[in-house]
Short mmCIF file of C-alpha atoms (C1' of nucleotides) in Angstrom, two decimals:
data_model
loop_
_atom_site.label_atom_id
_atom_site.label_comp_id
_atom_site.label_asym_id
_atom_site.label_seq_id
_atom_site.Cartn_x
_atom_site.Cartn_y
_atom_site.Cartn_z
CA UNK A 10 9.81 185.82 56.83
CA UNK A 11 9.89 186.77 60.77
CA UNK A 12 7.34 185.89 63.03
CA UNK A 13 7.79 188.87 65.20
CA UNK A 14 6.08 191.27 62.75
CA UNK A 15 2.65 190.53 61.43
CA UNK A 16 2.60 193.69 59.64
CA UNK A 17 2.58 191.96 55.93
CA UNK A 18 -0.25 189.73 56.69
CA UNK A 19 -1.72 192.60 58.54
CA UNK A 20 -1.69 195.37 55.99
CA UNK A 21 -4.63 193.25 54.38
CA UNK A 22 -6.71 193.88 57.34
CA UNK A 23 -5.57 197.73 57.13
CA UNK A 24 -6.84 197.73 53.46
CA UNK A 25 -10.16 196.42 53.85
CA UNK A 26 -10.63 198.53 57.11
CA UNK A 27 -9.65 201.53 54.97
CA UNK A 28 -12.50 200.61 52.72
CA UNK A 29 -15.30 199.81 54.80
CA UNK A 30 -14.36 201.10 58.45
CA UNK A 31 -15.80 204.85 58.22
CA UNK A 32 -19.06 205.58 59.95
CA UNK A 33 -21.34 205.28 56.77
CA UNK A 34 -19.46 203.37 54.13
CA UNK A 35 -21.16 199.88 55.39
CA UNK A 36 -24.57 201.41 55.32
CA UNK A 37 -24.50 202.91 52.08
CA UNK A 38 -23.39 200.01 50.23
CA UNK A 39 -26.04 197.67 52.31
CA UNK A 40 -29.08 200.51 50.56
CA UNK A 41 -27.35 199.26 47.39
CA UNK A 42 -27.39 195.93 47.76
CA UNK A 43 -30.68 195.41 45.74
CA UNK A 44 -29.92 197.28 42.99
CA UNK A 45 -29.70 200.94 41.33
CA UNK A 46 -31.39 203.76 43.63
CA UNK A 47 -30.85 207.71 43.34
CA UNK A 48 -29.41 209.76 45.73
CA UNK A 49 -32.36 211.26 47.64
CA UNK A 50 -33.55 207.43 48.08
CA UNK A 51 -30.40 206.45 50.11
CA UNK A 52 -30.28 209.41 52.18
CA UNK A 53 -34.05 208.48 53.14
CA UNK A 54 -33.04 204.88 53.47
CA UNK A 55 -30.04 205.71 55.94
CA UNK A 56 -31.30 207.35 58.96
CA UNK A 57 -29.43 210.29 60.51
CA UNK A 58 -26.79 210.80 57.56
CA UNK A 59 -25.98 214.30 56.58
CA UNK A 60 -25.88 215.58 52.82
CA UNK A 61 -22.32 215.80 53.52
CA UNK A 62 -21.52 212.59 54.59
CA UNK A 63 -23.50 210.81 52.15
CA UNK A 64 -21.89 212.93 49.12
CA UNK A 65 -18.30 212.16 50.69
CA UNK A 66 -18.94 208.66 51.04
CA UNK A 67 -20.54 207.91 47.74
CA UNK A 68 -17.60 209.94 46.19
CA UNK A 69 -14.86 207.86 47.93
CA UNK A 70 -16.71 204.58 46.90
CA UNK A 71 -17.00 205.59 43.21
CA UNK A 72 -12.95 206.45 43.51
CA UNK A 73 -12.36 202.97 44.78
CA UNK A 74 -14.52 201.58 42.10
CA UNK A 75 -17.18 199.84 44.16
CA UNK A 76 -20.01 202.03 42.90
CA UNK A 77 -20.91 203.68 39.79
CA UNK A 78 -22.53 207.28 39.26
CA UNK A 79 -25.03 207.89 36.28
CA UNK A 80 -26.10 211.44 36.03
CA UNK A 81 -29.27 212.11 33.96
CA UNK A 82 -29.14 215.95 33.27
CA UNK A 83 -32.84 217.06 33.53
CA UNK A 84 -34.37 219.72 35.60
CA UNK A 85 -34.45 218.63 38.32
CA UNK A 86 -31.26 216.33 37.89
CA UNK A 87 -31.44 212.63 38.22
CA UNK A 88 -28.31 210.74 39.84
CA UNK A 89 -28.42 207.05 40.22
CA UNK A 90 -26.01 204.59 41.97
CA UNK A 91 -24.94 201.17 41.37
CA UNK A 92 -22.74 198.67 42.79
CA UNK A 93 -20.24 197.54 40.42
CA UNK A 94 -19.49 194.12 39.93
CA UNK A 95 -16.37 194.77 42.51
CA UNK A 96 -18.41 196.42 44.83
CA UNK A 97 -20.73 193.07 44.86
CA UNK A 98 -17.78 191.05 46.07
CA UNK A 99 -18.38 193.09 49.24
CA UNK A 100 -21.69 191.66 49.84
CA UNK A 101 -20.84 188.44 51.08
CA UNK A 102 -18.71 189.72 53.56
CA UNK A 103 -20.88 192.25 54.79
CA UNK A 104 -23.52 189.29 55.31
CA UNK A 105 -21.01 187.53 57.35
CA UNK A 106 -20.24 190.81 59.64
CA UNK A 107 -24.01 191.27 59.78
CA UNK A 108 -24.29 187.72 60.80
CA UNK A 109 -21.87 188.01 63.56
CA UNK A 110 -23.43 190.75 65.09
CA UNK A 111 -27.02 189.20 65.14
CA UNK A 112 -25.39 185.99 66.59
CA UNK A 113 -22.68 187.75 69.16
CA UNK A 114 -23.68 191.13 70.01
CA UNK A 115 -25.80 190.46 72.79
CA UNK A 116 -22.84 188.49 74.43
CA UNK A 117 -20.76 191.84 73.93
CA UNK A 118 -23.45 193.98 75.35
CA UNK A 119 -23.70 191.64 78.31
CA UNK A 120 -19.97 191.35 78.88
CA UNK A 121 -19.85 195.24 78.89
CA UNK A 122 -22.54 195.47 81.55
CA UNK A 123 -20.64 192.78 83.69
CA UNK A 124 -17.47 194.86 83.37
CA UNK A 125 -19.26 198.11 84.44
CA UNK A 126 -20.45 196.45 87.40
CA UNK A 127 -17.03 194.78 88.55
CA UNK A 128 -15.68 198.59 87.96
CA UNK A 129 -18.15 199.93 90.04
CA UNK A 130 -17.72 197.35 92.76
CA UNK A 131 -14.05 197.69 92.88
CA UNK A 132 -14.55 201.58 93.16
CA UNK A 133 -16.95 201.09 96.19
CA UNK A 134 -14.27 198.42 98.03
CA UNK A 135 -11.42 201.10 97.54
CA UNK A 136 -13.59 203.85 99.36
CA UNK A 137 -14.29 201.45 102.10
CA UNK A 138 -10.68 200.86 102.87
CA UNK B 23 -41.77 196.79 58.26
CA UNK B 24 -41.27 199.86 56.03
CA UNK B 25 -38.96 199.34 53.19
CA UNK B 26 -37.80 202.99 53.44
CA UNK B 27 -35.67 202.60 56.19
CA UNK B 28 -33.19 200.30 56.62
CA UNK B 29 -31.82 201.41 60.26
CA UNK B 30 -32.84 198.05 61.96
CA UNK B 31 -31.11 195.86 59.63
CA UNK B 32 -28.31 198.08 59.51
CA UNK B 33 -27.95 198.71 63.34
CA UNK B 34 -26.25 195.19 63.20
CA UNK B 35 -23.31 196.60 60.77
CA UNK B 36 -22.82 199.52 63.18
CA UNK B 37 -22.51 197.30 66.04
CA UNK B 38 -19.93 195.21 64.33
CA UNK B 39 -18.10 198.17 63.33
CA UNK B 40 -18.13 199.68 66.35
CA UNK B 41 -16.03 196.98 67.62
CA UNK B 42 -13.70 196.15 64.76
CA UNK B 43 -13.43 199.57 62.98
CA UNK B 44 -11.00 201.26 64.89
CA UNK B 45 -7.67 201.67 63.73
CA UNK B 46 -5.64 199.02 65.66
CA UNK B 47 -8.54 196.26 67.00
CA UNK B 48 -8.18 194.05 64.05
CA UNK B 49 -4.82 193.76 64.07
CA UNK B 50 -4.45 192.89 68.07
CA UNK B 51 -7.35 190.34 67.49
CA UNK B 52 -5.05 188.89 64.49
CA UNK B 53 -1.82 188.77 66.55
CA UNK B 54 -3.64 187.02 69.46
CA UNK B 55 -4.97 184.31 66.90
CA UNK B 56 -2.36 181.57 67.76
CA UNK B 57 -2.96 181.90 71.36
CA UNK B 58 -2.01 183.80 74.64
CA UNK B 59 0.90 185.98 74.43
CA UNK B 60 2.11 188.92 76.56
CA UNK B 61 1.58 192.63 76.22
CA UNK B 62 4.94 193.20 74.85
CA UNK B 63 5.07 190.66 72.25
CA UNK B 64 1.62 192.10 71.12
CA UNK B 65 3.38 195.53 70.66
CA UNK B 66 6.49 193.92 69.00
CA UNK B 67 4.21 192.09 66.41
CA UNK B 68 2.09 195.21 65.76
CA UNK B 69 4.52 197.67 63.80
CA UNK B 70 3.89 201.19 64.78
CA UNK B 71 1.55 201.11 67.58
CA UNK B 72 2.03 202.81 70.45
CA UNK B 73 1.67 201.98 73.91
CA UNK B 74 -1.11 204.44 74.96
CA UNK B 75 -3.35 202.77 71.67
CA UNK B 76 -2.33 199.13 72.46
CA UNK B 77 -3.35 199.40 75.97
CA UNK B 78 -6.67 201.32 75.03
CA UNK B 79 -7.53 198.76 72.48
CA UNK B 80 -6.86 195.85 74.81
CA UNK B 81 -8.94 197.87 77.52
CA UNK B 82 -11.81 197.93 75.08
CA UNK B 83 -11.62 194.50 73.81
CA UNK B 84 -11.38 193.20 77.51
CA UNK B 85 -14.63 195.26 78.22
CA UNK B 86 -16.37 193.82 75.24
CA UNK B 87 -15.88 190.34 76.51
CA UNK B 88 -13.57 189.36 73.44
CA UNK B 89 -9.92 189.18 75.21
CA UNK B 90 -9.10 188.30 78.73
CA UNK B 91 -6.19 189.70 80.68
CA UNK B 92 -4.37 187.52 83.47
CA UNK B 93 -1.73 189.40 85.61
CA UNK B 94 0.91 187.64 87.29
CA UNK B 95 2.29 189.87 90.04
CA UNK B 96 6.02 189.32 90.15
CA UNK B 97 9.08 191.91 89.54
CA UNK B 98 9.08 192.64 86.39
CA UNK B 99 5.03 191.99 85.98
CA UNK B 100 3.59 189.63 83.48
CA UNK B 101 0.41 190.74 81.80
CA UNK B 102 -1.04 187.67 79.15
CA UNK B 103 -3.86 188.25 77.03
CA UNK B 104 -6.01 185.74 75.48
CA UNK B 105 -8.87 185.52 72.82
CA UNK B 106 -11.76 184.41 74.85
CA UNK B 107 -14.15 182.10 73.22
CA UNK B 108 -16.27 185.03 72.06
CA UNK B 109 -13.41 186.50 70.66
CA UNK B 110 -12.47 183.68 68.82
CA UNK B 111 -15.81 183.72 66.89
CA UNK B 112 -14.42 187.00 65.14
CA UNK B 113 -11.70 185.04 63.63
CA UNK B 114 -13.79 183.79 60.93
CA UNK B 115 -14.75 186.83 59.81
CA UNK B 116 -11.69 188.43 59.78
CA UNK B 117 -10.26 185.68 57.76
CA UNK B 118 -13.18 186.72 55.43
CA UNK B 119 -12.00 190.44 54.92
CA UNK B 120 -8.61 189.21 55.06
CA UNK B 121 -9.45 186.97 52.00
CA UNK B 122 -11.57 189.68 49.87
CA UNK B 123 -8.79 192.14 50.43
CA UNK B 124 -6.17 189.85 49.06
CA UNK B 125 -8.20 189.08 46.19
CA UNK B 126 -9.81 192.41 45.29
CA UNK B 127 -7.59 195.21 46.89
CA UNK B 128 -5.33 195.44 43.87
CA UNK B 129 -8.46 196.44 41.77
CA UNK B 130 -9.31 199.20 44.15
CA UNK B 131 -5.87 200.39 43.94
CA UNK B 132 -6.48 200.21 39.90
CA UNK B 133 -9.43 202.02 40.36
CA UNK B 134 -8.21 205.24 42.52
CA UNK B 135 -5.30 205.44 39.76
CA UNK B 136 -7.83 205.74 36.72
CA UNK B 137 -10.07 208.06 39.00
CA UNK B 138 -7.03 210.33 39.39
CA UNK B 139 -5.86 210.06 35.78
CA UNK B 140 -9.73 211.08 34.81
CA UNK B 141 -9.47 213.76 37.36
CA UNK B 142 -6.54 215.24 35.87
CA UNK B 143 -7.54 215.14 32.50
CA UNK B 144 -10.79 216.77 33.16
CA UNK B 145 -8.78 219.55 35.10
CA UNK B 146 -6.57 219.78 32.01
CA UNK B 147 -9.54 220.15 29.49
CA UNK B 148 -10.83 222.62 31.75
CA UNK B 149 -7.91 225.09 31.58
CA UNK B 150 -7.63 224.65 27.55
CA UNK B 151 -11.14 225.91 27.21
"C1'" DC C 22 7.82 195.46 82.37
"C1'" DG C 23 3.19 197.05 81.87
"C1'" DG C 24 1.19 200.65 82.16
"C1'" DG C 25 -1.15 205.92 83.58
"C1'" DA C 26 -1.41 211.02 82.77
"C1'" DT C 27 -0.95 214.91 80.02
"C1'" DC C 28 -0.54 217.97 76.11
"C1'" DC C 29 -1.59 218.54 71.39
"C1'" DG C 30 -2.81 218.39 66.21
"C1'" DC C 31 -5.50 216.41 62.84
"C1'" DT C 32 -9.43 215.01 60.67
"C1'" DG C 33 -14.17 212.70 60.96
"C1'" DG C 34 -18.53 214.13 60.75
"C1'" DG C 35 -22.55 217.53 62.32
"C1'" DA C 36 -25.46 222.05 61.12
"C1'" DT C 37 -26.18 225.29 58.55
"C1'" DA C 38 -26.33 228.30 54.12
"C1'" DC C 39 -26.03 228.66 49.28
"C1'" DT C 40 -26.23 227.24 44.04
"C1'" DG C 41 -27.31 225.17 38.98
"C1'" DC D 30 -33.00 217.48 43.34
"C1'" DA D 31 -28.42 216.75 44.05
"C1'" DG D 32 -24.84 218.23 45.47
"C1'" DT D 33 -20.86 222.55 46.96
"C1'" DA D 34 -19.11 225.39 50.72
"C1'" DT D 35 -18.11 227.01 55.44
"C1'" DC D 36 -17.80 226.91 60.30
"C1'" DC D 37 -17.30 224.26 64.31
"C1'" DC D 38 -16.36 220.87 67.61
"C1'" DA D 39 -15.22 216.14 69.88
"C1'" DG D 40 -12.14 212.62 70.13
"C1'" DC D 41 -8.85 209.52 67.78
"C1'" DG D 42 -4.62 208.79 68.03
"C1'" DG D 43 0.87 210.36 68.64
"C1'" DA D 44 4.75 212.12 71.66
"C1'" DT D 45 6.55 212.36 75.99
"C1'" DC D 46 7.15 211.91 80.85
"C1'" DC D 47 6.25 209.55 85.35
"C1'" DC D 48 5.01 205.49 88.28
"C1'" DG D 49 4.84 200.84 90.81
#
DNA sequence: CGGGATCCGCTGGGATACTG
DNA sequence: CAGTATCCCAGCGGATCCCG
């Protein structure tokens, strides 16, 4: 195996990102963390999500075998969503990501501010010359 | 705190995804895992990345304080990239994601196939009726 | 060598309205 | 209630050419 190409190892990252990288997936999984809930309940828990995106995200998660969907035909209809055992295996990963963000995101924000300052400073110096 | 809104806890996910969710960031970090390398070397290691995206990704990582950039003015110029200590804290997370993908991605693929089969089956039954 | 600048297609995702 | 359907736009990301 050639060390010049990390694609083989890297595709694992691509795969997992393919699943959780879109805007709402992680939040939906997180909202299902504590057990079965209904469509409307998920929507209420996730601030700002549109019906379209929620439906689309859930459908994708169902297709990937991470979430199961149970329809109770009644009027009005009831649709429950639950993490599958496979879906539950993602929870530790998500906790780790959450932990990282909680611990290190402030540093990232500080870095961004410094970067903007340095950038502005450079621009000023440019103008003076 | 109201259980109806997970936004507060959830924003941690949003933050970390904001950093690593785009197409190439994870791969770039991974290519820097073993120490300082040059721009061209990164590009060679990541199959399929364009200069634009590599430059853009590196700039964003530098802005976020995860990667440091060192320019050696010479002809031709040399530009080295290194993970900062902050950037290195991401490695364990990435390893965990990689581990998850290695272990569970096959299941996801199987789920996708079953889903497609069931979908096609339903379509057929629809036509028969 | 390590980028910057520009053009452009694709699609992620929001808003709104309608259905069973 | 739990979606589906449609319109629409911003921006991601690829391709290409140029520069110091």
